Tab-separated table of C-alpha atoms in Angstrom:
chain	number	residue	atom	x	y	z
A	1	UNK	CA	-20.892	-26.690	-84.990
A	2	UNK	CA	-23.014	-29.215	-83.129
A	3	UNK	CA	-25.785	-28.207	-80.702
A	4	UNK	CA	-25.184	-28.509	-76.926
A	5	UNK	CA	-27.368	-31.139	-75.305
A	6	UNK	CA	-26.739	-30.431	-71.536
A	7	UNK	CA	-24.576	-28.428	-69.126
A	8	UNK	CA	-22.081	-31.255	-68.507
A	9	UNK	CA	-21.468	-32.386	-72.089
A	10	UNK	CA	-21.940	-28.907	-73.626
A	11	UNK	CA	-24.000	-30.328	-76.484
A	12	UNK	CA	-27.053	-28.100	-75.847
A	13	UNK	CA	-28.032	-25.010	-73.857
A	14	UNK	CA	-28.490	-25.261	-70.038
A	15	UNK	CA	-31.906	-26.003	-68.632
A	16	UNK	CA	-33.357	-25.709	-65.070
A	17	UNK	CA	-32.858	-29.427	-64.583
A	18	UNK	CA	-29.137	-29.069	-65.154
A	19	UNK	CA	-28.670	-27.394	-61.748
A	20	UNK	CA	-30.190	-30.419	-60.026
A	21	UNK	CA	-27.934	-32.743	-61.976
A	22	UNK	CA	-24.851	-30.758	-60.954
A	23	UNK	CA	-25.946	-30.725	-57.289
A	24	UNK	CA	-26.496	-34.492	-57.347
A	25	UNK	CA	-23.118	-35.079	-58.939
A	26	UNK	CA	-21.302	-33.750	-55.737
A	27	UNK	CA	-20.404	-30.523	-53.865
A	28	UNK	CA	-19.109	-27.515	-55.735
A	29	UNK	CA	-15.362	-27.221	-55.171
A	30	UNK	CA	-13.182	-24.160	-54.811
A	31	UNK	CA	-9.909	-23.700	-56.680
A	32	UNK	CA	-7.933	-25.473	-53.932
A	33	UNK	CA	-10.228	-28.509	-54.023
A	34	UNK	CA	-12.147	-27.811	-50.792
A	35	UNK	CA	-15.938	-27.548	-50.802
A	36	UNK	CA	-16.986	-24.050	-51.784
A	37	UNK	CA	-19.381	-23.720	-48.829
A	38	UNK	CA	-16.646	-24.547	-46.324
A	39	UNK	CA	-14.188	-22.237	-48.072
A	40	UNK	CA	-16.643	-19.341	-47.949
A	41	UNK	CA	-17.362	-19.947	-44.247
A	42	UNK	CA	-13.641	-19.947	-43.462
A	43	UNK	CA	-13.116	-16.728	-45.412
A	44	UNK	CA	-15.994	-15.126	-43.514
A	45	UNK	CA	-14.502	-16.177	-40.177
A	46	UNK	CA	-11.143	-14.683	-41.150
A	47	UNK	CA	-12.826	-11.411	-42.065
A	48	UNK	CA	-14.573	-11.306	-38.686
A	49	UNK	CA	-11.311	-12.072	-36.881
A	50	UNK	CA	-9.499	-9.284	-38.720
A	51	UNK	CA	-12.299	-6.865	-37.888
A	52	UNK	CA	-12.171	-7.909	-34.236
A	53	UNK	CA	-8.396	-7.480	-34.106
A	54	UNK	CA	-8.763	-3.978	-35.509
A	55	UNK	CA	-11.183	-2.882	-32.791
A	56	UNK	CA	-9.595	-4.949	-29.963
A	57	UNK	CA	-7.287	-2.120	-28.764
A	58	UNK	CA	-10.262	0.217	-28.538
A	59	UNK	CA	-12.300	-2.388	-26.656
A	60	UNK	CA	-9.464	-2.944	-24.169
A	61	UNK	CA	-9.072	0.806	-23.700
A	62	UNK	CA	-12.786	1.289	-23.050
A	63	UNK	CA	-12.859	-1.693	-20.697
A	64	UNK	CA	-9.902	-0.528	-18.601
A	65	UNK	CA	-10.674	3.178	-18.692
A	66	UNK	CA	-14.445	3.183	-18.279
A	67	UNK	CA	-16.101	-0.156	-17.542
A	68	UNK	CA	-13.754	-1.394	-14.791
A	69	UNK	CA	-13.740	1.918	-12.840
A	70	UNK	CA	-17.520	2.180	-13.084
A	71	UNK	CA	-18.009	-1.398	-11.850
A	72	UNK	CA	-15.482	-0.794	-9.068
A	73	UNK	CA	-17.268	2.397	-8.040
A	74	UNK	CA	-20.641	0.650	-7.992
A	75	UNK	CA	-19.206	-2.172	-5.888
A	76	UNK	CA	-17.656	0.267	-3.432
A	77	UNK	CA	-21.000	2.018	-3.114
A	78	UNK	CA	-22.442	-1.077	-1.436
A	79	UNK	CA	-19.288	-2.727	-0.012
A	80	UNK	CA	-19.122	-2.418	3.781
A	81	UNK	CA	-16.739	-5.085	5.095
A	82	UNK	CA	-14.822	-2.658	7.300
A	83	UNK	CA	-17.144	-3.139	10.292
A	84	UNK	CA	-16.998	-6.935	10.223
A	85	UNK	CA	-13.246	-6.979	9.532
A	86	UNK	CA	-12.454	-4.564	12.360
A	87	UNK	CA	-14.872	-5.947	14.956
A	88	UNK	CA	-15.413	-9.601	13.960
A	89	UNK	CA	-16.269	-11.012	17.379
A	90	UNK	CA	-18.333	-7.964	18.303
A	91	UNK	CA	-20.554	-8.184	15.225
A	92	UNK	CA	-20.978	-11.916	15.834
A	93	UNK	CA	-22.212	-11.310	19.380
A	94	UNK	CA	-24.197	-8.229	18.399
A	95	UNK	CA	-26.211	-10.243	15.882
A	96	UNK	CA	-28.008	-11.851	18.840
A	97	UNK	CA	-29.037	-8.484	20.312
A	98	UNK	CA	-32.423	-6.934	19.550
A	99	UNK	CA	-31.603	-3.391	18.523
A	100	UNK	CA	-35.248	-2.326	18.488
A	101	UNK	CA	-35.407	-2.413	22.293
A	102	UNK	CA	-34.035	0.134	24.747
A	103	UNK	CA	-31.853	-2.429	26.516
A	104	UNK	CA	-28.075	-2.287	26.154
A	105	UNK	CA	-26.230	-5.354	24.815
A	106	UNK	CA	-25.039	-7.939	27.313
A	107	UNK	CA	-21.570	-8.408	28.786
A	108	UNK	CA	-20.404	-10.800	25.994
A	109	UNK	CA	-20.781	-7.966	23.470
A	110	UNK	CA	-18.689	-5.581	25.571
A	111	UNK	CA	-16.091	-8.305	26.114
A	112	UNK	CA	-15.838	-8.968	22.388
A	113	UNK	CA	-15.604	-5.231	21.697
A	114	UNK	CA	-12.708	-4.850	24.126
A	115	UNK	CA	-10.501	-7.414	22.412
A	116	UNK	CA	-11.555	-6.430	18.896
A	117	UNK	CA	-10.960	-2.752	19.570
A	118	UNK	CA	-7.654	-3.367	21.340
A	119	UNK	CA	-6.188	-5.299	18.424
A	120	UNK	CA	-7.496	-2.728	15.937
A	121	UNK	CA	-5.897	0.051	17.986
A	122	UNK	CA	-2.571	-1.804	17.995
A	123	UNK	CA	-2.650	-1.789	14.190
A	124	UNK	CA	-4.012	1.789	14.028
A	125	UNK	CA	-7.147	0.580	12.253
A	126	UNK	CA	-9.842	1.561	14.727
A	127	UNK	CA	-9.925	5.171	13.510
A	128	UNK	CA	-10.846	4.035	9.984
A	129	UNK	CA	-13.966	2.375	11.344
A	130	UNK	CA	-14.788	5.433	13.416
A	131	UNK	CA	-14.571	7.585	10.296
A	132	UNK	CA	-16.821	5.189	8.383
A	133	UNK	CA	-19.492	5.096	11.093
A	134	UNK	CA	-19.293	8.854	11.533
A	135	UNK	CA	-21.089	9.171	8.185
A	136	UNK	CA	-24.026	7.399	9.800
A	137	UNK	CA	-23.916	8.920	13.273
A	138	UNK	CA	-22.024	12.073	14.207
A	139	UNK	CA	-19.529	11.562	17.023
A	140	UNK	CA	-18.500	7.985	16.222
A	141	UNK	CA	-15.099	9.077	14.930
A	142	UNK	CA	-14.092	10.801	18.165
A	143	UNK	CA	-15.593	7.948	20.200
A	144	UNK	CA	-13.423	5.322	18.526
A	145	UNK	CA	-10.322	7.507	18.595
A	146	UNK	CA	-10.698	8.256	22.299
A	147	UNK	CA	-11.500	4.633	23.171
A	148	UNK	CA	-8.393	3.372	21.394
A	149	UNK	CA	-6.194	5.542	23.602
A	150	UNK	CA	-7.706	4.308	26.879
A	151	UNK	CA	-7.972	0.550	26.348
A	152	UNK	CA	-4.483	0.008	27.801
A	153	UNK	CA	-5.513	1.126	31.284
A	154	UNK	CA	-7.385	-2.030	32.439
A	155	UNK	CA	-4.529	-4.229	31.196
A	156	UNK	CA	-1.970	-2.138	33.052
A	157	UNK	CA	-3.973	-2.515	36.260
A	158	UNK	CA	-4.108	-6.305	35.878
A	159	UNK	CA	-0.419	-6.490	34.994
A	160	UNK	CA	0.432	-4.596	38.165
A	161	UNK	CA	-1.816	-6.885	40.216
A	162	UNK	CA	-0.279	-10.015	38.667
A	163	UNK	CA	3.212	-8.674	39.296
A	164	UNK	CA	2.313	-8.253	42.933
A	165	UNK	CA	1.718	-12.010	43.081
A	166	UNK	CA	4.766	-13.007	41.012
A	167	UNK	CA	7.233	-10.847	39.078
A	168	UNK	CA	7.424	-13.575	36.449
A	169	UNK	CA	4.114	-12.472	34.940
A	170	UNK	CA	5.861	-9.513	33.343
A	171	UNK	CA	8.449	-11.716	31.595
A	172	UNK	CA	8.057	-12.754	27.975
A	173	UNK	CA	9.529	-16.188	28.753
A	174	UNK	CA	6.809	-16.964	31.308
A	175	UNK	CA	4.001	-16.318	28.871
A	176	UNK	CA	5.663	-18.127	26.002
A	177	UNK	CA	6.261	-21.187	28.193
A	178	UNK	CA	2.671	-21.203	29.485
A	179	UNK	CA	1.065	-20.757	26.078
A	180	UNK	CA	3.357	-23.195	24.254
A	181	UNK	CA	2.896	-25.917	26.841
A	182	UNK	CA	4.800	-29.176	26.813
A	183	UNK	CA	7.047	-29.547	23.729
A	184	UNK	CA	5.368	-32.844	22.916
A	185	UNK	CA	1.841	-31.453	23.290
A	186	UNK	CA	-0.569	-31.173	20.382
A	187	UNK	CA	-0.655	-27.761	18.705
A	188	UNK	CA	-3.784	-25.732	18.035
A	189	UNK	CA	-2.840	-24.802	14.475
A	190	UNK	CA	-6.470	-24.059	13.620
A	191	UNK	CA	-6.417	-21.168	16.094
A	192	UNK	CA	-3.193	-19.839	14.575
A	193	UNK	CA	-4.675	-19.887	11.060
A	194	UNK	CA	-7.879	-18.238	12.266
A	195	UNK	CA	-5.981	-15.405	13.957
A	196	UNK	CA	-3.726	-14.956	10.949
A	197	UNK	CA	-6.796	-14.583	8.719
A	198	UNK	CA	-8.308	-12.171	11.245
A	199	UNK	CA	-5.234	-9.914	11.213
A	200	UNK	CA	-4.948	-10.082	7.424
A	201	UNK	CA	-8.521	-8.810	7.065
A	202	UNK	CA	-8.041	-6.206	9.770
A	203	UNK	CA	-4.780	-4.865	8.336
A	204	UNK	CA	-6.025	-5.257	4.757
A	205	UNK	CA	-2.880	-7.097	3.735
A	206	UNK	CA	-1.525	-10.529	2.900
A	207	UNK	CA	0.503	-12.257	5.611
A	208	UNK	CA	2.910	-14.894	4.267
A	209	UNK	CA	3.445	-18.195	6.072
A	210	UNK	CA	2.623	-18.983	9.690
A	211	UNK	CA	4.298	-17.852	12.921
A	212	UNK	CA	6.625	-20.245	14.697
A	213	UNK	CA	4.446	-20.021	17.791
A	214	UNK	CA	1.409	-22.235	18.199
A	215	UNK	CA	-0.443	-22.713	21.505
A	216	UNK	CA	-0.931	-26.147	22.948
A	217	UNK	CA	-4.375	-27.644	22.565
A	218	UNK	CA	-4.533	-28.091	26.338
A	219	UNK	CA	-4.059	-24.372	26.970
A	220	UNK	CA	-6.560	-23.462	24.254
A	221	UNK	CA	-9.178	-25.557	26.013
A	222	UNK	CA	-8.258	-24.440	29.539
A	223	UNK	CA	-7.791	-20.719	28.814
A	224	UNK	CA	-9.602	-20.110	25.501
A	225	UNK	CA	-9.740	-16.313	25.620
A	226	UNK	CA	-6.110	-16.027	26.702
A	227	UNK	CA	-4.964	-18.449	24.007
A	228	UNK	CA	-6.847	-16.537	21.320
A	229	UNK	CA	-5.563	-13.143	22.467
A	230	UNK	CA	-1.965	-14.317	22.860
A	231	UNK	CA	-2.047	-16.074	19.479
A	232	UNK	CA	-3.242	-12.876	17.796
A	233	UNK	CA	-0.393	-11.080	19.564
A	234	UNK	CA	2.055	-13.725	18.294
A	235	UNK	CA	0.843	-13.377	14.699
A	236	UNK	CA	1.184	-9.607	14.925
A	237	UNK	CA	4.652	-9.844	16.489
A	238	UNK	CA	6.121	-12.423	14.106
A	239	UNK	CA	4.378	-11.703	10.803
A	240	UNK	CA	3.581	-7.985	11.010
A	241	UNK	CA	6.342	-6.560	13.216
A	242	UNK	CA	8.817	-9.377	12.344
A	243	UNK	CA	10.096	-9.681	15.913
A	244	UNK	CA	11.066	-12.605	18.137
A	245	UNK	CA	8.301	-13.867	20.421
A	246	UNK	CA	10.861	-14.974	23.014
A	247	UNK	CA	11.681	-11.309	23.632
A	248	UNK	CA	8.217	-9.817	23.197
A	249	UNK	CA	6.371	-8.861	26.353
A	250	UNK	CA	2.612	-9.438	26.045
A	251	UNK	CA	0.270	-6.611	25.193
A	252	UNK	CA	-2.064	-5.433	27.944
A	253	UNK	CA	-5.117	-7.240	26.578
A	254	UNK	CA	-3.477	-10.603	27.337
A	255	UNK	CA	-3.591	-9.823	31.067
A	256	UNK	CA	-7.261	-8.902	30.805
A	257	UNK	CA	-7.966	-12.136	28.926
A	258	UNK	CA	-6.215	-14.247	31.558
A	259	UNK	CA	-8.175	-12.550	34.329
A	260	UNK	CA	-11.428	-13.311	32.501
A	261	UNK	CA	-10.439	-16.948	31.961
A	262	UNK	CA	-9.290	-17.523	35.551
A	263	UNK	CA	-12.609	-16.185	36.824
A	264	UNK	CA	-14.359	-19.093	35.094
A	265	UNK	CA	-11.728	-21.843	34.713
A	266	UNK	CA	-10.581	-24.504	37.175
A	267	UNK	CA	-6.794	-24.746	36.867
A	268	UNK	CA	-6.227	-27.107	39.790
A	269	UNK	CA	-5.832	-30.065	37.431
A	270	UNK	CA	-3.315	-28.360	35.157
A	271	UNK	CA	0.216	-29.793	35.390
A	272	UNK	CA	1.974	-28.289	32.374
A	273	UNK	CA	4.628	-25.561	32.236
A	274	UNK	CA	4.097	-22.662	34.675
A	275	UNK	CA	1.433	-24.694	36.513
A	276	UNK	CA	2.506	-23.542	39.995
A	277	UNK	CA	2.619	-19.903	38.943
A	278	UNK	CA	-0.814	-20.152	37.303
A	279	UNK	CA	-2.387	-21.855	40.330
A	280	UNK	CA	-0.876	-19.295	42.691
A	281	UNK	CA	-2.325	-16.472	40.616
A	282	UNK	CA	-5.763	-18.088	40.562
A	283	UNK	CA	-5.683	-18.576	44.342
A	284	UNK	CA	-4.462	-15.033	45.062
A	285	UNK	CA	-7.669	-13.310	44.045
A	286	UNK	CA	-5.743	-10.818	41.908
A	287	UNK	CA	-7.411	-12.087	38.734
A	288	UNK	CA	-10.873	-10.698	39.385
A	289	UNK	CA	-13.372	-10.954	36.549
A	290	UNK	CA	-13.298	-7.825	34.360
A	291	UNK	CA	-16.486	-5.785	34.052
A	292	UNK	CA	-16.238	-4.896	30.382
A	293	UNK	CA	-19.426	-2.838	30.315
A	294	UNK	CA	-18.074	-0.696	33.161
A	295	UNK	CA	-14.715	-0.375	31.393
A	296	UNK	CA	-16.342	1.141	28.326
A	297	UNK	CA	-18.742	3.282	30.336
A	298	UNK	CA	-15.717	4.794	32.104
A	299	UNK	CA	-14.014	5.451	28.767
A	300	UNK	CA	-17.013	7.280	27.309
A	301	UNK	CA	-20.658	7.462	28.331
A	302	UNK	CA	-21.697	6.952	24.706
A	303	UNK	CA	-20.843	3.257	25.078
A	304	UNK	CA	-23.788	3.101	27.477
A	305	UNK	CA	-26.025	4.657	24.823
A	306	UNK	CA	-28.272	2.308	22.852
A	307	UNK	CA	-27.961	4.532	19.769
A	308	UNK	CA	-24.236	3.758	19.515
A	309	UNK	CA	-24.861	0.036	19.415
A	310	UNK	CA	-27.729	0.391	16.967
A	311	UNK	CA	-25.396	2.190	14.569
A	312	UNK	CA	-22.788	-0.570	14.771
A	313	UNK	CA	-25.353	-3.355	14.415
A	314	UNK	CA	-27.219	-1.684	11.555
A	315	UNK	CA	-24.062	-1.231	9.498
A	316	UNK	CA	-22.338	-4.503	10.409
A	317	UNK	CA	-23.393	-6.326	7.230
A	318	UNK	CA	-20.709	-6.723	4.526
A	319	UNK	CA	-22.966	-4.944	2.014
A	320	UNK	CA	-25.123	-1.917	2.697
A	321	UNK	CA	-27.612	0.386	1.017
A	322	UNK	CA	-26.693	3.185	3.401
A	323	UNK	CA	-24.747	5.273	0.900
A	324	UNK	CA	-27.610	5.314	-1.593
A	325	UNK	CA	-30.116	6.114	1.144
A	326	UNK	CA	-27.987	9.019	2.348
A	327	UNK	CA	-27.992	10.407	-1.194
A	328	UNK	CA	-31.786	10.785	-1.058
A	329	UNK	CA	-31.957	12.164	2.500
A	330	UNK	CA	-32.765	8.812	4.087
A	331	UNK	CA	-30.916	6.534	6.467
A	332	UNK	CA	-30.670	2.879	7.374
A	333	UNK	CA	-32.019	1.970	10.826
A	334	UNK	CA	-32.821	-1.267	12.691
A	335	UNK	CA	-36.451	-0.736	11.649
A	336	UNK	CA	-35.500	-0.232	7.985
A	337	UNK	CA	-35.071	2.802	5.724
A	338	UNK	CA	-36.287	6.044	7.283
A	339	UNK	CA	-36.116	9.739	6.448
A	340	UNK	CA	-33.250	11.786	7.833
A	341	UNK	CA	-34.013	14.318	10.580
A	342	UNK	CA	-35.441	17.574	9.248
A	343	UNK	CA	-32.201	19.523	9.722
A	344	UNK	CA	-30.267	17.005	7.588
A	345	UNK	CA	-32.607	16.827	4.589
A	346	UNK	CA	-30.634	19.003	2.208
A	347	UNK	CA	-29.478	16.791	-0.679
A	348	UNK	CA	-32.808	16.375	-2.473
A	349	UNK	CA	-33.625	20.055	-1.976
A	350	UNK	CA	-30.195	21.011	-3.330
A	351	UNK	CA	-30.664	18.744	-6.356
A	352	UNK	CA	-34.070	20.248	-7.176
A	353	UNK	CA	-32.757	23.797	-6.879
A	354	UNK	CA	-29.748	22.969	-9.059
A	355	UNK	CA	-32.029	21.408	-11.669
A	356	UNK	CA	-34.308	24.466	-11.698
A	357	UNK	CA	-31.367	26.834	-12.075
A	358	UNK	CA	-29.949	24.720	-14.905
A	359	UNK	CA	-33.275	24.798	-16.753
A	360	UNK	CA	-33.537	28.572	-16.318
A	361	UNK	CA	-29.987	29.155	-17.563
A	362	UNK	CA	-30.248	26.811	-20.549
A	363	UNK	CA	-33.812	27.877	-21.345
């Protein structure tokens, strides 16, 4: 038998240099002809995929049963959109008020509150906000509930006064004609979309499509508050209640809005539908400017209390630390985080006592 000379010809025993020769001659191949390195990497990937597939059901279970609820709970602990969604125009106006002073907000804030609160009461959503704010200031729940029941009264008074000038102001057709304007007039579709979004947030629902009604641009510019209030009423009537606007008599807040607009607008140049009726109403003196601050003061004296407005302003942001502060016997105020009154500091004391008792029992 002849001696092996190298690893490739098998004429001599292998030497350390033979490995270099084999490496230089080309990549090592697997049985199927693919490079061994690539084949091993692919096999490793397949093993990892199989391992992942085996634990995937457990991962999904943990994610859905534990992670998602925990994340949702943490989000809800800081989420606070209910104030802004229920009182959008009020919070916008209230942002300009200095809550650190002892002065009450101005008339624009009370005006915004009237129309925000009225619409929320129509959808039975004002009590939710009262309950939320009651956690921050005792008495807010009853304040909102009582206010929602009495907001109709000013509108009824204006409706009666308008009817004394012309019976047509109580007809659905009169309002629809006035707000729609000339058939060929431009439509304020932006206002319709804005009010639809407002009601969707308020009612916490999705409203499909758009209502058939859309105010004329001329009316929106001439009577902006009336157009906004009537458009919100139209969205509620057509998309929420699914009723015909031609048969729907306006809600009381529309009369209040028209009175506020006529107190500031000059309608002498208007020549569209219901022009004569509108001019006669403006000239009659029946549409006196509403005193919104007085309206709310008559409903409940707490609306003339600075503390009420501070509570609303402080918790108007879409996210809040109030819940966490309450858990450690503190509260959120216009000046920042402060300790709760002495008679309300019980949570930390209760936690310490519970901890001591647990240590005694387990010790």
